[in-house]
Amino acid sequence: MNPSRQPEQPCRPLRPGPPSRARRSTCVRALPTRPAGRAALAVASTLCLLALTLLPSRLPAGPTSMPASGPRPGPALAYRSAAASRAYTEATATPFASATPAISATAATPNPTPPAGDVTPTASLTPTQAATRTLEPPASATWVLTPTATAAATASPDATASPVGATKTPAPVSPSPDRPRPIYLPYLARSASLAAPGPRVWGTQFVMEWDASRHADNVLLELPRARAAGIGSVRSDLRWMDVEPRNLAPDAFDWRVSDRHLGDYSAAGLDVLVSVIAYPRWAMEWSCGGRMLPGMEAEWRQFVRAAAERYAQAPYRVAAWEIGNEVDGTLDIDALDRARPPEWGQGEPTTPHGGCWAGRAAEYLRFVRAAREEILAVDPGARITHGGLAYVDPYDRPAEVQAGQAPDFDIHFLDDFLLSGGCDSVDFFSYHWFLDYPWQPGGAERHARLRSTLRRYGCPKPIWITETFRLSTPDEPDPQEMRQVEFLTREIFEILAQPDLERIYWYGWVDFPKGVAGQFTQAQRGLVTRERRAKLGLQVLPHTISHSNGIPEDLSDDRVALYRFSWPRSGRQHLVAWSKTGRSERVELPTPAMARAGITARIFDRASLEAGRCCTRIALVPSMGRIVLDLGSAPVFITVGE
């Protein structure tokens, strides 16, 4: 071979790294130029250029598109962010177009009657002479609204994230040698960073799953009912003390109970959040944790690896591993702890189903890291998280603290965990939210506090709520089942509007039976009674799940609560709205072009629920691209494109 002549290299526009213009021309010149090969040259040249066009992350962005730090955006992102690009439908092949705000920036003039053709719900939305107001996002909104009701728009109504608040969408930029060319969505949507998030997953937990007969009833009766309501996951306990009650050599594991639980849930088409709790006292200071005893880390690793090897493959469908539960619990022991039955952790800081690692975040992190290493060695794609935090501050309620009634949790545990380096040891964070306990702040405030803590430590990861419920009183003359309806139609939406919330689990699906030690049987958390009767809230749950499915926007103001959930490419959206003032509030909502497919409003009144009819359903007819609603205090669920 002539050393001065380099061998011809194949055209490889897909090699890692941003190819330069020189490489593009060299790649083309290296192809044969004989007359017989001219057709091949033309085809190959076209394919090279097309491949470079379709891979925006491989092309250098224009000078105005480069952020101060972080990944280089693709060519189309020089004038439109990745999140904003989601608002363009996959079917379109039109360059990015500027958008007109879908929500007017000014209130409408008084309009005592809706325009002709509008149907105003009257069941609990009484028409008044109030001024018709067109809702607009608050000044501090973090969403940019893009419309479809104009000829220039090419996308369905949607919300796109903006890190700096509401801004105007720039006009399209013409391609030039020094400026990125527009990339059309059929290719842009293939980028994982720009794809719309998946549907939020709802889950539940069966509080009596350790009882074999009740578990059998749950499988036969409740799993079909849960799936029909929209439940997609079950949180299930894996109790180390039951699987390995004695430390033997070789290890002797009894997987029969967990095989049945995880197998039944998986066979029903649900994935499983495995919560590893209830530790044997031969390995741990307490059954709730506290610390590993000397020399026991190897035993913990062996147990976790054996569990991962067993359940990380079919027929089991494990969504994630949760190491512990409410691990921010303190190690204090009081009279109530000493009075518990032995099977509920008598004389320990809490029950075996709880956690007691407060003040020992570094030791807990060592516990989690050991589990993570063993799980990932078996299943590199597994997701692992800490035990869901109670995340309450008892000193927010000084009266309860003084009376000895405050919860035994450490609000600083998360800070200590992150300071110890815990961010890299979990794939998401989780906490529990119960409105029935007065020491807990509101949902939006609590979620914002957690998110702020994560960001302060440079750890903005997804969030799951692994326990939530609203109590009813099935043994009282008034069972107060409407409290759960109120929760599912109003109170929960301030949480569902959080864009970083990936999953939420109702704890638990069925009420506790009478006589269960340590449980308040006069107030129950289930959506199904112990007699297997569905409560009123279960009729509402499917609508709450479906109406909160999509990218969320909080468009509320001081008079009206309004939440919108939509998908960028489906053309379907859901809205939930009510008056905050206790008076009728008239609002005017723009409707997109696909509204001709139907707009439906639902109101969940008690009479309809008790009659088993779920809700009052009203068909809305837009006029001139708008609908007018007179909102009362009862929430209204609106579906566009039904």
XYZ file of C-alpha atoms in Angstrom:
642
model
C 0.000 0.000 0.000
C 1.230 3.449 -0.869
C 1.820 5.134 2.511
C 0.997 8.547 1.010
C -2.474 7.380 0.019
C -5.091 7.024 2.737
C -7.659 4.236 2.336
C -11.110 5.392 1.442
C -13.347 5.638 4.508
C -17.057 4.872 4.366
C -19.488 7.733 4.865
C -20.308 7.767 8.582
C -22.395 10.836 9.422
C -23.756 9.059 12.518
C -20.442 8.755 14.369
C -20.420 10.370 17.842
C -19.618 14.028 18.053
C -20.693 17.040 15.975
C -19.446 16.520 12.401
C -17.834 19.532 10.808
C -18.492 20.881 7.319
C -15.078 19.529 6.320
C -16.081 16.046 7.324
C -19.298 16.350 5.359
C -17.466 17.332 2.161
C -14.738 14.730 2.672
C -17.395 12.096 3.213
C -18.997 12.973 -0.131
C -15.687 13.227 -2.052
C -14.621 9.793 -0.848
C -17.413 8.207 -2.868
C -16.734 6.861 -6.411
C -17.098 9.357 -9.254
C -17.056 6.988 -12.214
C -20.019 7.455 -14.615
C -21.499 4.173 -13.446
C -21.354 5.423 -9.873
C -22.925 8.859 -10.345
C -26.331 7.603 -9.277
C -24.789 6.103 -6.168
C -23.025 9.403 -5.507
C -26.270 11.347 -5.707
C -28.107 8.904 -3.445
C -25.294 8.739 -0.905
C -24.935 12.526 -0.822
C -28.640 12.932 -0.213
C -28.611 10.324 2.553
C -25.651 11.967 4.273
C -27.255 15.395 4.268
C -30.616 13.982 5.336
C -29.029 12.103 8.218
C -27.280 15.249 9.366
C -30.556 17.156 9.161
C -32.458 14.573 11.175
C -29.988 14.548 14.042
C -30.187 18.048 15.561
C -27.960 17.131 18.489
C -25.098 16.458 16.029
C -25.139 19.891 14.369
C -23.506 22.965 15.889
C -26.066 25.472 17.049
C -25.962 29.080 16.030
C -24.195 31.594 18.201
C -27.406 32.846 19.782
C -28.593 29.389 20.787
C -25.769 28.342 23.072
C -26.698 28.444 26.765
C -24.217 29.505 29.382
C -23.992 25.916 30.605
C -25.586 22.564 30.040
C -26.119 20.537 26.879
C -25.917 22.111 23.441
C -29.361 22.587 21.950
C -30.213 21.362 18.501
C -30.540 23.772 15.572
C -34.235 24.430 16.003
C -33.762 25.266 19.647
C -31.861 28.466 18.960
C -35.130 30.348 19.075
C -37.469 27.915 20.789
C -36.808 25.850 23.895
C -37.107 22.088 23.986
C -40.161 22.294 26.202
C -41.824 24.847 23.952
C -41.328 22.584 20.956
C -43.712 20.072 22.487
C -46.630 22.242 21.514
C -46.376 21.310 17.846
C -48.193 18.284 16.564
C -46.335 15.291 15.234
C -48.247 15.358 11.987
C -47.292 18.891 10.984
C -44.451 19.635 8.605
C -44.670 23.419 8.973
C -41.775 25.425 10.437
C -42.249 26.871 13.904
C -44.827 29.629 13.908
C -45.355 32.377 16.395
C -48.317 32.006 18.704
C -50.940 34.312 20.059
C -51.821 33.947 23.743
C -54.686 31.492 24.144
C -55.831 33.269 27.288
C -56.576 36.951 26.984
C -54.391 39.321 28.942
C -57.349 41.520 29.871
C -60.728 40.890 31.391
C -63.734 40.954 29.143
C -66.386 43.603 29.425
C -69.503 42.816 31.466
C -71.620 40.247 29.704
C -74.625 39.179 31.760
C -75.660 36.462 29.299
C -73.604 33.904 27.390
C -73.285 34.303 23.639
C -75.859 32.533 21.530
C -75.162 28.866 21.207
C -73.441 28.506 24.581
C -75.011 26.183 27.106
C -74.294 27.207 30.652
C -74.440 24.393 33.237
C -77.101 25.200 35.793
C -77.010 22.275 38.225
C -74.604 24.129 40.471
C -73.465 26.838 38.087
C -76.137 29.446 38.500
C -76.058 32.305 35.949
C -75.553 35.694 37.502
C -75.023 39.245 36.345
C -71.318 39.025 37.188
C -68.845 40.326 34.667
C -67.574 37.755 32.222
C -63.874 37.355 32.795
C -61.427 35.707 30.459
C -58.968 33.736 32.540
C -55.309 34.512 32.126
C -52.245 32.918 33.696
C -50.897 34.745 36.750
C -47.931 37.019 36.286
C -45.670 34.473 37.972
C -46.818 31.612 35.797
C -44.197 29.157 34.645
C -46.085 28.114 31.532
C -46.239 29.728 28.112
C -49.638 29.186 26.516
C -49.891 28.435 22.810
C -53.187 28.387 20.905
C -54.787 26.896 17.836
C -57.691 29.200 17.235
C -55.692 31.365 14.821
C -54.791 30.691 11.231
C -51.076 31.046 11.926
C -50.997 28.470 14.706
C -50.061 24.915 13.849
C -50.459 23.220 17.206
C -53.157 22.055 19.562
C -53.658 24.088 22.750
C -50.978 23.209 25.188
C -48.690 24.428 27.903
C -44.973 24.530 27.487
C -42.503 24.948 30.307
C -40.578 28.184 30.651
C -37.892 28.690 33.286
C -38.435 32.430 33.476
C -42.190 32.780 33.483
C -44.645 33.770 30.788
C -42.946 35.115 27.686
C -43.831 35.906 24.117
C -42.959 33.340 21.495
C -40.341 34.664 19.049
C -41.156 34.877 15.372
C -39.772 32.191 13.077
C -36.158 32.591 12.109
C -35.121 32.176 8.497
C -32.315 29.697 7.819
C -28.889 31.061 6.952
C -25.353 29.658 6.899
C -24.779 31.022 10.421
C -28.226 30.336 11.818
C -29.861 26.999 12.583
C -32.543 25.862 10.189
C -35.988 24.888 11.465
C -36.406 21.207 12.276
C -39.864 19.781 11.684
C -41.577 17.926 14.497
C -41.783 14.457 12.900
C -38.032 14.353 13.478
C -37.813 16.635 16.477
C -40.303 14.525 18.450
C -37.956 11.559 18.254
C -35.567 13.256 20.629
C -36.166 11.787 24.076
C -35.453 15.125 25.737
C -38.295 16.744 23.811
C -40.860 13.948 24.014
C -43.959 14.556 26.116
C -43.897 12.851 29.535
C -45.741 9.598 29.956
C -49.110 9.426 31.677
C -49.025 9.866 35.447
C -49.433 6.509 37.175
C -51.937 6.048 39.980
C -51.443 3.270 42.480
C -52.890 1.864 45.664
C -51.977 -0.399 48.576
C -53.880 -3.145 50.385
C -53.356 -2.635 54.101
C -54.276 -6.225 55.034
C -52.312 -8.034 52.347
C -50.500 -10.136 54.952
C -53.841 -11.843 55.741
C -54.099 -14.705 53.222
C -57.902 -14.811 53.062
C -58.221 -11.048 52.650
C -55.515 -11.063 50.016
C -57.487 -13.683 48.087
C -60.576 -11.443 48.249
C -58.498 -8.485 47.095
C -57.301 -10.432 44.066
C -60.775 -11.689 43.187
C -62.808 -8.544 43.884
C -60.605 -5.488 44.209
C -57.915 -5.818 41.558
C -60.494 -5.794 38.727
C -62.273 -2.871 40.393
C -59.009 -0.969 40.843
C -57.930 -1.515 37.234
C -61.334 -0.385 35.980
C -60.908 2.845 37.972
C -57.551 3.556 36.328
C -55.152 2.169 38.937
C -51.918 0.982 37.324
C -49.704 0.017 40.253
C -49.736 -1.589 43.696
C -47.360 -0.793 46.531
C -46.517 -4.030 48.294
C -44.448 -4.784 51.388
C -41.466 -7.128 51.282
C -40.800 -7.981 54.944
C -37.245 -9.146 55.517
C -38.138 -10.585 58.954
C -40.702 -12.887 57.299
C -38.493 -13.975 54.410
C -35.476 -14.660 56.624
C -36.625 -14.940 60.262
C -33.370 -16.649 61.330
C -29.783 -16.118 60.300
C -28.763 -19.530 58.999
C -25.842 -20.751 56.932
C -26.511 -21.208 54.123
C -29.232 -18.562 53.825
C -32.750 -19.935 54.109
C -35.279 -17.635 52.415
C -39.028 -18.195 52.457
C -40.453 -16.369 49.432
C -43.913 -17.945 49.407
C -45.872 -14.931 50.650
C -44.064 -12.349 48.531
C -44.262 -14.659 45.496
C -48.023 -14.732 45.894
C -48.413 -10.993 46.408
C -46.112 -9.785 43.644
C -47.240 -12.562 41.327
C -50.950 -11.817 41.751
C -50.520 -8.081 41.224
C -48.322 -8.607 38.178
C -50.697 -11.175 36.680
C -53.509 -8.623 36.979
C -51.562 -6.253 34.716
C -50.322 -3.922 37.472
C -46.732 -3.045 38.209
C -45.419 -3.190 41.772
C -43.596 -0.715 43.979
C -41.734 -3.053 46.353
C -41.335 -1.528 49.822
C -38.593 -3.365 51.745
C -39.495 -3.059 55.431
C -39.751 -4.993 58.743
C -36.177 -5.989 59.466
C -35.103 -8.977 61.609
C -33.723 -8.022 65.011
C -30.750 -10.315 64.502
C -29.575 -7.913 61.779
C -30.862 -4.480 62.822
C -31.115 -2.423 65.989
C -34.890 -2.196 65.609
C -37.407 -3.801 63.269
C -37.979 -0.263 61.939
C -34.269 0.174 61.237
C -32.072 2.489 63.263
C -28.793 0.951 62.161
C -27.293 -2.298 60.936
C -25.687 -4.368 63.666
C -21.937 -4.995 63.324
C -21.095 -7.447 60.566
C -24.637 -7.485 59.165
C -24.135 -5.449 55.983
C -23.124 -8.631 54.141
C -26.380 -10.303 55.252
C -28.399 -7.305 54.070
C -26.665 -7.385 50.706
C -27.303 -11.112 50.297
C -31.005 -10.686 51.033
C -31.449 -7.746 48.648
C -29.558 -9.462 45.829
C -31.636 -12.613 46.258
C -34.842 -10.542 46.103
C -33.689 -8.697 42.988
C -32.674 -11.928 41.258
C -36.099 -13.371 41.997
C -38.349 -10.448 41.090
C -36.470 -8.440 38.449
C -37.745 -10.642 35.631
C -41.019 -12.047 34.303
C -43.587 -12.946 35.412
C -43.049 -10.180 37.963
C -43.456 -6.505 37.036
C -41.442 -4.452 39.526
C -41.650 -0.698 38.922
C -39.224 0.351 41.666
C -37.666 -0.626 44.987
C -38.376 1.477 48.075
C -35.857 0.954 50.881
C -37.892 1.448 54.039
C -40.938 3.529 54.887
C -41.172 6.910 56.633
C -37.468 6.705 57.373
C -37.525 10.187 58.922
C -39.176 8.710 62.036
C -37.403 9.384 65.336
C -35.981 6.823 67.762
C -37.982 8.148 70.713
C -39.988 5.547 72.654
C -43.049 6.651 74.627
C -45.926 5.021 76.502
C -47.895 4.366 73.316
C -44.915 2.536 71.834
C -44.649 0.336 74.917
C -48.372 -0.436 74.818
C -48.362 -1.844 71.289
C -48.753 -5.602 70.805
C -45.484 -7.465 70.103
C -46.376 -8.047 66.447
C -46.749 -4.286 66.049
C -43.321 -3.473 67.503
C -43.924 -3.320 71.234
C -41.331 -1.175 72.957
C -39.795 0.017 69.678
C -39.759 3.548 68.246
C -42.547 2.638 65.792
C -44.132 -0.364 64.094
C -42.154 -2.683 61.785
C -43.985 -0.991 58.897
C -42.475 2.366 59.814
C -38.971 3.764 59.904
C -36.660 5.087 62.613
C -33.541 6.657 61.140
C -33.893 10.300 62.284
C -30.507 11.734 63.223
C -28.777 8.878 61.409
C -29.043 9.917 57.778
C -25.456 8.896 56.996
C -26.058 5.387 58.345
C -29.300 5.150 56.417
C -27.512 6.247 53.239
C -25.022 3.411 53.725
C -28.004 1.057 54.063
C -29.556 2.380 50.829
C -26.302 2.330 48.873
C -25.696 -1.301 49.758
C -29.174 -2.198 48.501
C -28.755 -0.106 45.362
C -25.468 -1.740 44.424
C -26.943 -5.226 44.757
C -30.138 -4.418 42.826
C -28.319 -2.698 39.965
C -25.857 -5.567 39.715
C -28.840 -7.775 38.855
C -31.021 -5.261 36.992
C -29.098 -2.216 35.688
C -32.343 -0.515 34.668
C -34.013 -0.760 38.079
C -35.246 2.333 39.919
C -34.486 2.687 43.635
C -35.675 5.249 46.150
C -35.558 5.974 49.858
C -38.420 5.069 52.165
C -41.230 7.587 51.623
C -40.884 10.532 53.993
C -43.571 11.641 56.401
C -41.934 15.055 55.837
C -43.723 16.919 58.602
C -42.397 19.409 61.095
C -43.923 18.757 64.532
C -42.685 22.116 65.761
C -45.078 23.816 63.389
C -47.662 22.781 66.018
C -46.205 23.831 69.404
C -49.441 23.025 71.260
C -49.353 19.423 70.077
C -45.652 19.173 70.952
C -46.309 20.391 74.476
C -49.198 17.945 74.866
C -47.112 15.059 73.547
C -49.400 14.630 70.531
C -47.061 15.778 67.773
C -45.797 13.237 65.247
C -42.383 11.714 65.887
C -40.602 12.764 62.701
C -37.552 14.845 61.851
C -38.164 17.519 59.212
C -34.383 17.919 58.751
C -33.794 14.296 57.739
C -33.970 15.080 54.014
C -31.369 17.850 54.363
C -29.083 15.496 56.268
C -29.578 12.767 53.669
C -28.706 15.111 50.808
C -25.741 16.612 52.665
C -24.413 13.071 53.064
C -24.536 12.585 49.276
C -27.890 10.855 49.012
C -28.961 12.438 45.720
C -26.942 10.010 43.603
C -28.297 6.982 45.482
C -31.960 7.389 44.551
C -33.771 7.798 41.240
C -36.707 9.783 42.619
C -37.943 11.176 45.926
C -41.195 10.369 47.692
C -43.289 11.632 50.562
C -46.679 11.062 52.197
C -49.530 13.553 52.236
C -52.528 13.338 54.577
C -54.919 16.267 54.869
C -56.591 14.751 57.928
C -53.649 15.502 60.196
C -53.603 19.150 61.333
C -49.827 19.378 61.708
C -49.278 19.029 57.982
C -49.182 22.091 55.700
C -51.260 22.300 52.547
C -50.406 20.103 49.613
C -48.970 22.756 47.304
C -46.953 24.345 50.120
C -45.558 20.992 51.212
C -44.679 19.921 47.694
C -42.978 23.263 47.043
C -40.971 22.902 50.246
C -39.712 19.479 49.189
C -38.919 20.642 45.662
C -37.083 23.694 47.007
C -34.974 21.486 49.263
C -34.031 19.232 46.352
C -33.070 22.190 44.175
C -31.037 23.740 46.955
C -28.828 20.661 46.917
C -28.743 20.435 43.117
C -31.009 17.403 43.014
C -34.133 18.208 40.914
C -35.459 14.661 40.534
C -39.014 13.363 40.009
C -41.335 13.047 42.986
C -43.788 10.313 43.956
C -46.480 10.484 46.626
C -46.490 6.914 47.922
C -49.259 7.398 50.501
C -52.291 9.646 50.551
C -55.921 9.303 51.609
C -58.905 11.131 53.073
C -60.708 9.614 56.037
C -64.373 8.711 56.203
C -66.342 7.374 59.184
C -68.200 4.238 58.030
C -69.221 3.275 61.583
C -70.867 6.620 62.344
C -74.454 7.669 61.489
C -72.959 10.046 58.935
C -70.144 8.154 57.192
C -68.858 11.436 55.708
C -68.066 9.828 52.383
C -68.422 13.197 50.692
C -65.125 14.177 52.337
C -63.382 11.769 49.978
C -65.389 13.154 47.061
C -64.311 16.673 48.017
C -60.716 15.513 48.218
C -60.779 13.838 44.800
C -62.583 16.662 43.011
C -60.980 19.708 44.628
C -58.259 19.380 47.253
C -56.020 16.945 45.399
C -55.716 19.083 42.273
C -53.206 21.486 43.776
C -50.921 18.447 43.969
C -51.889 16.970 40.605
C -50.981 20.294 38.985
C -47.327 19.806 39.992
C -45.382 18.911 36.816
C -42.703 16.877 38.627
C -45.202 14.496 40.264
C -44.811 11.138 38.486
C -46.947 8.837 40.641
C -49.480 8.941 43.455
C -50.708 6.025 45.617
C -53.957 5.816 47.611
C -53.281 4.128 50.978
C -55.185 1.833 51.417
C -57.827 0.565 49.038
C -60.019 -1.295 51.579
C -60.823 -0.257 55.164
C -59.202 -2.059 58.058
C -61.403 -4.723 59.656
C -62.708 -4.119 63.144
C -60.398 -4.935 66.008
C -57.081 -4.404 64.243
C -54.644 -3.328 66.929
C -53.127 0.095 66.603
C -55.624 1.347 64.010
C -58.390 3.920 64.316
C -61.400 1.896 63.236
C -63.879 4.752 63.704
C -62.157 6.673 60.891
C -61.188 4.741 57.791
C -59.049 5.565 54.784
C -60.265 3.078 52.181
C -62.338 3.742 49.069
C -64.032 0.394 49.754
C -65.637 -0.580 53.072
C -64.671 -3.702 54.978
C -67.926 -5.208 53.654
C -66.579 -4.647 50.121
C -69.013 -1.849 49.290
C -67.658 0.923 47.091
C -67.770 4.335 48.732
C -68.896 7.422 46.866
C -65.315 8.470 46.236
C -64.682 5.385 44.136
C -67.248 6.620 41.610
C -65.257 9.837 41.304
C -61.767 8.331 41.138
C -61.831 7.315 37.429
C -62.736 10.889 36.461
C -60.040 12.362 38.708
C -57.476 10.073 37.087
C -58.584 10.782 33.523
C -58.972 14.536 34.030
C -55.484 14.890 35.534
C -53.798 12.936 32.760
C -51.543 15.212 30.732
C -49.160 18.126 31.058
C -50.534 20.310 33.884
C -51.166 24.042 33.979
C -52.394 25.987 36.991
C -54.382 28.911 35.530
C -56.019 29.892 38.822
C -56.411 33.420 40.079
C -57.759 34.883 43.321
C -61.395 34.223 42.360
C -61.372 31.036 40.282
C -59.450 27.782 40.542
C -58.674 26.435 37.074
C -56.411 23.512 36.206
C -55.787 22.271 32.680
C -54.223 18.955 31.627
C -53.445 18.293 27.970
C -51.238 16.303 25.617
C -49.296 18.124 22.885
C -50.250 15.833 20.018
C -53.572 14.269 20.997
C -55.808 17.341 20.716
C -57.629 16.339 23.904
C -57.586 18.343 27.099
C -59.256 18.363 30.496
C -60.094 21.284 32.745
C -61.195 21.345 36.381
C -62.600 24.601 37.737
C -64.612 26.105 40.585
C -65.272 29.432 42.275
C -63.022 30.297 45.205
C -65.171 33.124 46.500
C -68.313 31.225 47.430
C -70.181 33.315 44.852
C -70.966 32.578 41.249
C -68.062 33.561 39.019
C -68.591 33.837 35.273
C -65.620 32.846 33.146
C -65.073 32.695 29.425
C -62.850 29.982 28.016
C -61.480 29.786 24.484
C -62.079 26.476 22.741
C -59.753 25.022 20.129
C -60.673 23.828 16.689
C -61.034 20.220 17.806
C -63.833 21.293 20.173
C -66.276 20.321 17.444
C -65.602 16.748 18.600
C -67.478 17.590 21.788
C -67.157 19.445 25.089
C -68.623 17.807 28.175
C -68.964 19.116 31.731
C -69.487 16.890 34.777
C -70.637 17.895 38.241
C -70.376 15.417 41.130
C -73.469 16.112 43.195
C -74.346 13.951 46.186
C -77.770 12.909 44.920
C -76.352 11.469 41.706
C -73.528 9.722 43.528
C -75.827 8.128 46.091
C -78.096 6.972 43.269
C -75.091 5.312 41.630
C -75.176 7.636 38.603
C -71.772 9.173 39.338
C -72.410 12.685 38.109
C -74.516 15.195 36.244
C -73.269 15.392 32.658
C -73.850 18.459 30.495
C -72.933 18.943 26.837
C -71.452 22.366 26.128
C -71.702 24.040 22.730
C -69.082 26.687 21.952
C -70.012 29.901 20.226
C -67.443 31.782 18.156
C -64.679 29.643 19.630
C -65.630 30.208 23.266
C -67.729 28.794 26.066
C -69.070 30.721 29.034
C -69.422 29.103 32.456
C -70.994 30.352 35.640
C -68.889 28.580 38.240
C -70.127 27.860 41.725
C -68.288 26.290 44.633
C -68.820 22.780 43.228
C -65.927 21.687 40.987
C -66.724 21.202 37.299
C -64.793 18.664 35.212
C -64.620 19.646 31.534
C -63.425 17.420 28.697
C -62.583 18.940 25.315
C -62.571 16.479 22.451
C -64.726 13.781 24.038
